[in-house]
Amino acid sequence: LASGDLADALQPQRRGSAKVPRARRAVTLASTPALAGGLKVATALRGGVDFSTAIAPVLGATMANGMFASGFSEVLAKRKEGNLGDFNPLPMPIIFGNCLGWLTYSYLKKDPFVFAANAPGLLLGIWYTMTMLRLAPASDAKRVETTLMCMVAIHLAASAVSAFVLPDRAAMITLYGFVNNAILLMYYGAPLSTIGKVLKTKSAASIYFPTVLVNGLNGAFW
């Protein structure tokens, strides 16, 4: 439709005004539903209500849970073996810190999708970390302890600033958004903490590929 045709289609005809020719009226009436349908599809494709507020968050929450659960079978196997072998323990306390932060964010923002994406991960993060502390060699266990304490210290500082410094909920949400994204970047980079060992031994066994793969997919959905 030309711009004049669309204006005629959307505005009611006033009494006494000239009648729209029959052929032109037929084009207008036939085209308006198609136009409305096209706009709806275009809105959805551009991140409209249906996709951005329902579909994408569900997919993101699903991928997040898949990301945190991706190491479950490997950790379970290591518990049965009684040692970690080449398994990198460093990401596990960061999972705990990451999920704790995003759960706080979900409470502040009242976002059920963020809650669903991180509640199982918090439980898994605690279980993973306890397993790492039990099975890791002394040097690795010390790194896990240090990382865990850093995560707790970060959240204590963020909660103190939120409670006693920031003026309102919006400011708290912004603070936790920055803090959590910083921790998330640590989590994404944690598998590379053994890059020196990888280069020295020419073996990537310490970089668990399923977790790295799901990390990338999760990041893409969010």
mmCIF file of C-alpha atoms in Angstrom:
data_model
loop_
_atom_site.group_PDB
_atom_site.id
_atom_site.type_symbol
_atom_site.label_atom_id
_atom_site.label_comp_id
_atom_site.label_asym_id
_atom_site.label_seq_id
_atom_site.Cartn_x
_atom_site.Cartn_y
_atom_site.Cartn_z
ATOM 1 C CA LEU A 1 0.000 0.000 0.000
ATOM 2 C CA ALA A 2 1.082 3.563 -0.647
ATOM 3 C CA SER A 3 1.183 5.871 2.370
ATOM 4 C CA GLY A 4 -2.073 7.552 1.305
ATOM 5 C CA ASP A 5 -3.814 4.184 0.933
ATOM 6 C CA LEU A 6 -2.713 3.129 4.437
ATOM 7 C CA ALA A 7 -3.996 6.372 5.956
ATOM 8 C CA ASP A 8 -7.344 5.897 4.213
ATOM 9 C CA ALA A 9 -7.554 2.307 5.446
ATOM 10 C CA LEU A 10 -6.913 3.220 9.075
ATOM 11 C CA GLN A 11 -9.103 6.340 9.316
ATOM 12 C CA PRO A 12 -12.924 6.032 9.248
ATOM 13 C CA GLN A 13 -14.666 7.860 6.420
ATOM 14 C CA ARG A 14 -16.483 10.998 7.525
ATOM 15 C CA ARG A 15 -20.123 11.511 6.546
ATOM 16 C CA GLY A 16 -20.385 13.517 3.380
ATOM 17 C CA SER A 17 -16.795 12.834 2.316
ATOM 18 C CA ALA A 18 -16.049 11.374 -1.062
ATOM 19 C CA LYS A 19 -16.422 7.620 -1.269
ATOM 20 C CA VAL A 20 -13.310 5.513 -1.843
ATOM 21 C CA PRO A 21 -13.465 3.902 -5.304
ATOM 22 C CA ARG A 22 -14.529 0.243 -5.197
ATOM 23 C CA ALA A 23 -11.269 -1.082 -6.701
ATOM 24 C CA ARG A 24 -9.162 0.933 -4.292
ATOM 25 C CA ARG A 25 -11.360 -0.112 -1.350
ATOM 26 C CA ALA A 26 -10.920 -3.763 -2.310
ATOM 27 C CA VAL A 27 -7.128 -3.440 -2.291
ATOM 28 C CA THR A 28 -7.213 -1.687 1.080
ATOM 29 C CA LEU A 29 -9.480 -4.233 2.785
ATOM 30 C CA ALA A 30 -7.573 -7.185 1.382
ATOM 31 C CA SER A 31 -4.178 -5.796 2.289
ATOM 32 C CA THR A 32 -4.771 -4.539 5.846
ATOM 33 C CA PRO A 33 -4.904 -8.028 7.547
ATOM 34 C CA ALA A 34 -1.803 -9.098 5.659
ATOM 35 C CA LEU A 35 -0.074 -5.910 6.745
ATOM 36 C CA ALA A 36 -1.019 -6.508 10.370
ATOM 37 C CA GLY A 37 0.244 -10.098 10.197
ATOM 38 C CA GLY A 38 3.491 -8.957 8.634
ATOM 39 C CA LEU A 39 4.027 -6.377 11.346
ATOM 40 C CA LYS A 40 3.450 -9.016 14.026
ATOM 41 C CA VAL A 41 6.001 -11.364 12.470
ATOM 42 C CA ALA A 42 8.482 -8.516 12.022
ATOM 43 C CA THR A 43 8.067 -7.485 15.658
ATOM 44 C CA ALA A 44 8.723 -11.048 16.832
ATOM 45 C CA LEU A 45 11.806 -11.343 14.638
ATOM 46 C CA ARG A 46 13.122 -8.037 15.966
ATOM 47 C CA GLY A 47 12.861 -9.255 19.587
ATOM 48 C CA GLY A 48 9.268 -8.397 20.289
ATOM 49 C CA VAL A 49 7.118 -9.507 23.199
ATOM 50 C CA ASP A 50 6.783 -13.161 22.276
ATOM 51 C CA PHE A 51 10.482 -13.859 21.766
ATOM 52 C CA SER A 52 12.304 -11.549 24.145
ATOM 53 C CA THR A 53 10.049 -11.962 27.189
ATOM 54 C CA ALA A 54 9.098 -15.622 26.920
ATOM 55 C CA ILE A 55 11.033 -17.764 24.459
ATOM 56 C CA ALA A 56 14.562 -16.396 24.877
ATOM 57 C CA PRO A 57 14.506 -16.391 28.731
ATOM 58 C CA VAL A 58 13.263 -19.991 28.815
ATOM 59 C CA LEU A 59 15.994 -21.056 26.392
ATOM 60 C CA GLY A 60 18.551 -19.074 28.366
ATOM 61 C CA ALA A 61 17.512 -20.654 31.680
ATOM 62 C CA THR A 62 17.613 -24.113 30.098
ATOM 63 C CA MET A 63 21.091 -23.538 28.695
ATOM 64 C CA ALA A 64 22.310 -22.118 32.021
ATOM 65 C CA ASN A 65 21.194 -25.239 33.861
ATOM 66 C CA GLY A 66 22.806 -27.353 31.157
ATOM 67 C CA MET A 67 26.013 -25.384 31.610
ATOM 68 C CA PHE A 68 26.155 -25.949 35.367
ATOM 69 C CA ALA A 69 25.162 -29.605 35.017
ATOM 70 C CA SER A 70 27.647 -30.332 32.212
ATOM 71 C CA GLY A 71 30.356 -31.342 34.677
ATOM 72 C CA PHE A 72 28.088 -33.473 36.884
ATOM 73 C CA SER A 73 28.907 -36.854 35.332
ATOM 74 C CA GLU A 74 32.632 -36.137 35.320
ATOM 75 C CA VAL A 75 32.662 -35.001 38.957
ATOM 76 C CA LEU A 76 30.603 -38.043 39.943
ATOM 77 C CA ALA A 77 33.132 -40.281 38.204
ATOM 78 C CA LYS A 78 36.011 -38.561 40.008
ATOM 79 C CA ARG A 79 34.270 -39.105 43.350
ATOM 80 C CA LYS A 80 34.090 -42.835 42.581
ATOM 81 C CA GLU A 81 37.746 -42.918 41.524
ATOM 82 C CA GLY A 82 38.851 -40.985 44.604
ATOM 83 C CA ASN A 83 41.032 -38.481 42.721
ATOM 84 C CA LEU A 84 40.641 -35.621 40.242
ATOM 85 C CA GLY A 85 43.308 -36.641 37.766
ATOM 86 C CA ASP A 86 43.551 -33.902 35.121
ATOM 87 C CA PHE A 87 40.203 -32.349 36.059
ATOM 88 C CA ASN A 88 40.471 -28.572 36.628
ATOM 89 C CA PRO A 89 38.818 -27.710 39.986
ATOM 90 C CA LEU A 90 39.002 -23.910 39.712
ATOM 91 C CA PRO A 91 35.651 -23.270 37.938
ATOM 92 C CA MET A 92 33.671 -24.961 40.723
ATOM 93 C CA PRO A 93 33.858 -22.304 43.472
ATOM 94 C CA ILE A 94 33.227 -19.686 40.785
ATOM 95 C CA ILE A 95 29.985 -21.497 39.883
ATOM 96 C CA PHE A 96 28.954 -21.063 43.510
ATOM 97 C CA GLY A 97 29.838 -17.347 43.512
ATOM 98 C CA ASN A 98 28.197 -16.731 40.148
ATOM 99 C CA CYS A 99 24.908 -18.400 41.038
ATOM 100 C CA LEU A 100 24.753 -16.774 44.471
ATOM 101 C CA GLY A 101 25.100 -13.364 42.850
ATOM 102 C CA TRP A 102 22.505 -13.948 40.143
ATOM 103 C CA LEU A 103 20.044 -15.322 42.686
ATOM 104 C CA THR A 104 20.416 -12.090 44.658
ATOM 105 C CA TYR A 105 19.827 -10.194 41.417
ATOM 106 C CA SER A 106 16.682 -12.233 40.734
ATOM 107 C CA TYR A 107 15.319 -11.404 44.204
ATOM 108 C CA LEU A 108 15.957 -7.695 43.719
ATOM 109 C CA LYS A 109 14.450 -7.639 40.240
ATOM 110 C CA LYS A 110 11.783 -10.295 40.922
ATOM 111 C CA ASP A 111 12.845 -12.161 37.783
ATOM 112 C CA PRO A 112 11.747 -15.833 37.807
ATOM 113 C CA PHE A 113 13.832 -16.696 34.736
ATOM 114 C CA VAL A 114 17.092 -15.587 36.359
ATOM 115 C CA PHE A 115 16.095 -17.492 39.506
ATOM 116 C CA ALA A 116 15.358 -20.671 37.543
ATOM 117 C CA ALA A 117 18.655 -20.332 35.673
ATOM 118 C CA ASN A 118 20.758 -20.219 38.848
ATOM 119 C CA ALA A 119 19.027 -21.997 41.754
ATOM 120 C CA PRO A 120 20.091 -25.508 40.629
ATOM 121 C CA GLY A 121 23.555 -24.149 39.848
ATOM 122 C CA LEU A 122 24.002 -22.909 43.418
ATOM 123 C CA LEU A 123 23.326 -26.387 44.779
ATOM 124 C CA LEU A 124 25.623 -27.965 42.208
ATOM 125 C CA GLY A 125 28.301 -25.363 42.897
ATOM 126 C CA ILE A 126 28.330 -26.235 46.612
ATOM 127 C CA TRP A 127 28.515 -29.963 45.837
ATOM 128 C CA TYR A 128 31.234 -29.487 43.226
ATOM 129 C CA THR A 129 33.315 -27.325 45.567
ATOM 130 C CA MET A 130 33.087 -29.782 48.468
ATOM 131 C CA THR A 131 34.161 -32.553 46.105
ATOM 132 C CA MET A 132 37.136 -30.523 44.856
ATOM 133 C CA LEU A 133 38.290 -29.780 48.405
ATOM 134 C CA ARG A 134 38.083 -33.455 49.285
ATOM 135 C CA LEU A 135 39.822 -34.893 46.243
ATOM 136 C CA ALA A 136 42.203 -32.209 44.976
ATOM 137 C CA PRO A 137 45.923 -32.256 45.757
ATOM 138 C CA ALA A 138 46.982 -29.804 48.456
ATOM 139 C CA SER A 139 48.080 -27.091 46.007
ATOM 140 C CA ASP A 140 44.839 -27.260 44.012
ATOM 141 C CA ALA A 141 42.722 -27.449 47.180
ATOM 142 C CA LYS A 142 44.382 -24.241 48.399
ATOM 143 C CA ARG A 143 43.459 -22.488 45.133
ATOM 144 C CA VAL A 144 39.867 -23.680 45.489
ATOM 145 C CA GLU A 145 39.720 -22.409 49.094
ATOM 146 C CA THR A 146 41.174 -19.029 48.092
ATOM 147 C CA THR A 147 38.757 -18.657 45.190
ATOM 148 C CA LEU A 148 35.795 -19.611 47.377
ATOM 149 C CA MET A 149 36.765 -17.051 50.023
ATOM 150 C CA CYS A 150 37.152 -14.377 47.319
ATOM 151 C CA MET A 151 33.631 -15.124 46.047
ATOM 152 C CA VAL A 152 32.205 -14.797 49.559
ATOM 153 C CA ALA A 153 34.144 -11.568 50.180
ATOM 154 C CA ILE A 154 32.866 -10.033 46.920
ATOM 155 C CA HIS A 155 29.262 -10.765 47.855
ATOM 156 C CA LEU A 156 29.711 -9.504 51.403
ATOM 157 C CA ALA A 157 31.052 -6.224 50.011
ATOM 158 C CA ALA A 158 28.243 -5.942 47.453
ATOM 159 C CA SER A 159 25.573 -6.656 50.052
ATOM 160 C CA ALA A 160 27.068 -4.120 52.468
ATOM 161 C CA VAL A 161 27.134 -1.401 49.790
ATOM 162 C CA SER A 162 23.556 -2.277 48.818
ATOM 163 C CA ALA A 163 22.289 -2.178 52.389
ATOM 164 C CA PHE A 164 24.109 0.883 53.714
ATOM 165 C CA VAL A 165 25.165 3.057 50.763
ATOM 166 C CA LEU A 166 22.907 2.750 47.732
ATOM 167 C CA PRO A 167 19.701 4.803 47.779
ATOM 168 C CA ASP A 168 17.205 2.456 46.125
ATOM 169 C CA ARG A 169 16.485 -0.934 44.585
ATOM 170 C CA ALA A 170 17.370 0.227 41.064
ATOM 171 C CA ALA A 171 20.892 1.108 42.170
ATOM 172 C CA MET A 172 21.242 -2.274 43.896
ATOM 173 C CA ILE A 173 20.165 -4.060 40.709
ATOM 174 C CA THR A 174 22.744 -2.118 38.705
ATOM 175 C CA LEU A 175 25.510 -2.915 41.198
ATOM 176 C CA TYR A 176 24.741 -6.626 41.251
ATOM 177 C CA GLY A 177 24.517 -6.660 37.460
ATOM 178 C CA PHE A 178 28.100 -5.369 37.193
ATOM 179 C CA VAL A 179 29.385 -7.633 39.984
ATOM 180 C CA ASN A 180 27.746 -10.735 38.558
ATOM 181 C CA ASN A 181 28.958 -10.113 35.030
ATOM 182 C CA ALA A 182 32.507 -9.716 36.360
ATOM 183 C CA ILE A 183 32.218 -13.074 38.156
ATOM 184 C CA LEU A 184 30.706 -14.636 35.038
ATOM 185 C CA LEU A 185 33.730 -13.523 33.014
ATOM 186 C CA MET A 186 35.932 -15.211 35.626
ATOM 187 C CA TYR A 187 33.910 -18.388 35.192
ATOM 188 C CA TYR A 188 34.206 -18.316 31.409
ATOM 189 C CA GLY A 189 37.956 -17.774 31.708
ATOM 190 C CA ALA A 190 38.553 -20.345 34.477
ATOM 191 C CA PRO A 191 39.037 -23.319 32.118
ATOM 192 C CA LEU A 192 42.038 -21.451 30.676
ATOM 193 C CA SER A 193 43.714 -21.365 34.102
ATOM 194 C CA THR A 194 45.550 -24.557 33.124
ATOM 195 C CA ILE A 195 46.775 -23.163 29.793
ATOM 196 C CA GLY A 196 50.380 -23.333 31.014
ATOM 197 C CA LYS A 197 49.988 -27.045 31.720
ATOM 198 C CA VAL A 198 48.299 -27.538 28.349
ATOM 199 C CA LEU A 199 51.200 -25.902 26.491
ATOM 200 C CA LYS A 200 53.806 -27.732 28.546
ATOM 201 C CA THR A 201 52.292 -31.216 28.231
ATOM 202 C CA LYS A 202 50.655 -30.628 24.820
ATOM 203 C CA SER A 203 47.481 -32.144 26.252
ATOM 204 C CA ALA A 204 44.128 -30.397 26.681
ATOM 205 C CA ALA A 205 42.758 -33.012 29.077
ATOM 206 C CA SER A 206 42.418 -30.417 31.831
ATOM 207 C CA ILE A 207 40.038 -28.328 29.690
ATOM 208 C CA TYR A 208 36.682 -30.094 29.872
ATOM 209 C CA PHE A 209 35.206 -29.652 26.394
ATOM 210 C CA PRO A 210 31.471 -30.248 27.189
ATOM 211 C CA THR A 211 31.516 -27.422 29.728
ATOM 212 C CA VAL A 212 33.324 -25.056 27.356
ATOM 213 C CA LEU A 213 30.816 -25.839 24.591
ATOM 214 C CA VAL A 214 27.735 -25.265 26.764
ATOM 215 C CA ASN A 215 29.315 -22.088 28.183
ATOM 216 C CA GLY A 216 29.417 -20.639 24.679
ATOM 217 C CA LEU A 217 25.815 -21.620 23.906
ATOM 218 C CA ASN A 218 24.587 -20.199 27.211
ATOM 219 C CA GLY A 219 26.331 -16.893 26.590
ATOM 220 C CA ALA A 220 24.784 -16.680 23.120
ATOM 221 C CA PHE A 221 21.229 -17.150 24.434
ATOM 222 C CA TRP A 222 21.567 -14.609 27.273
#
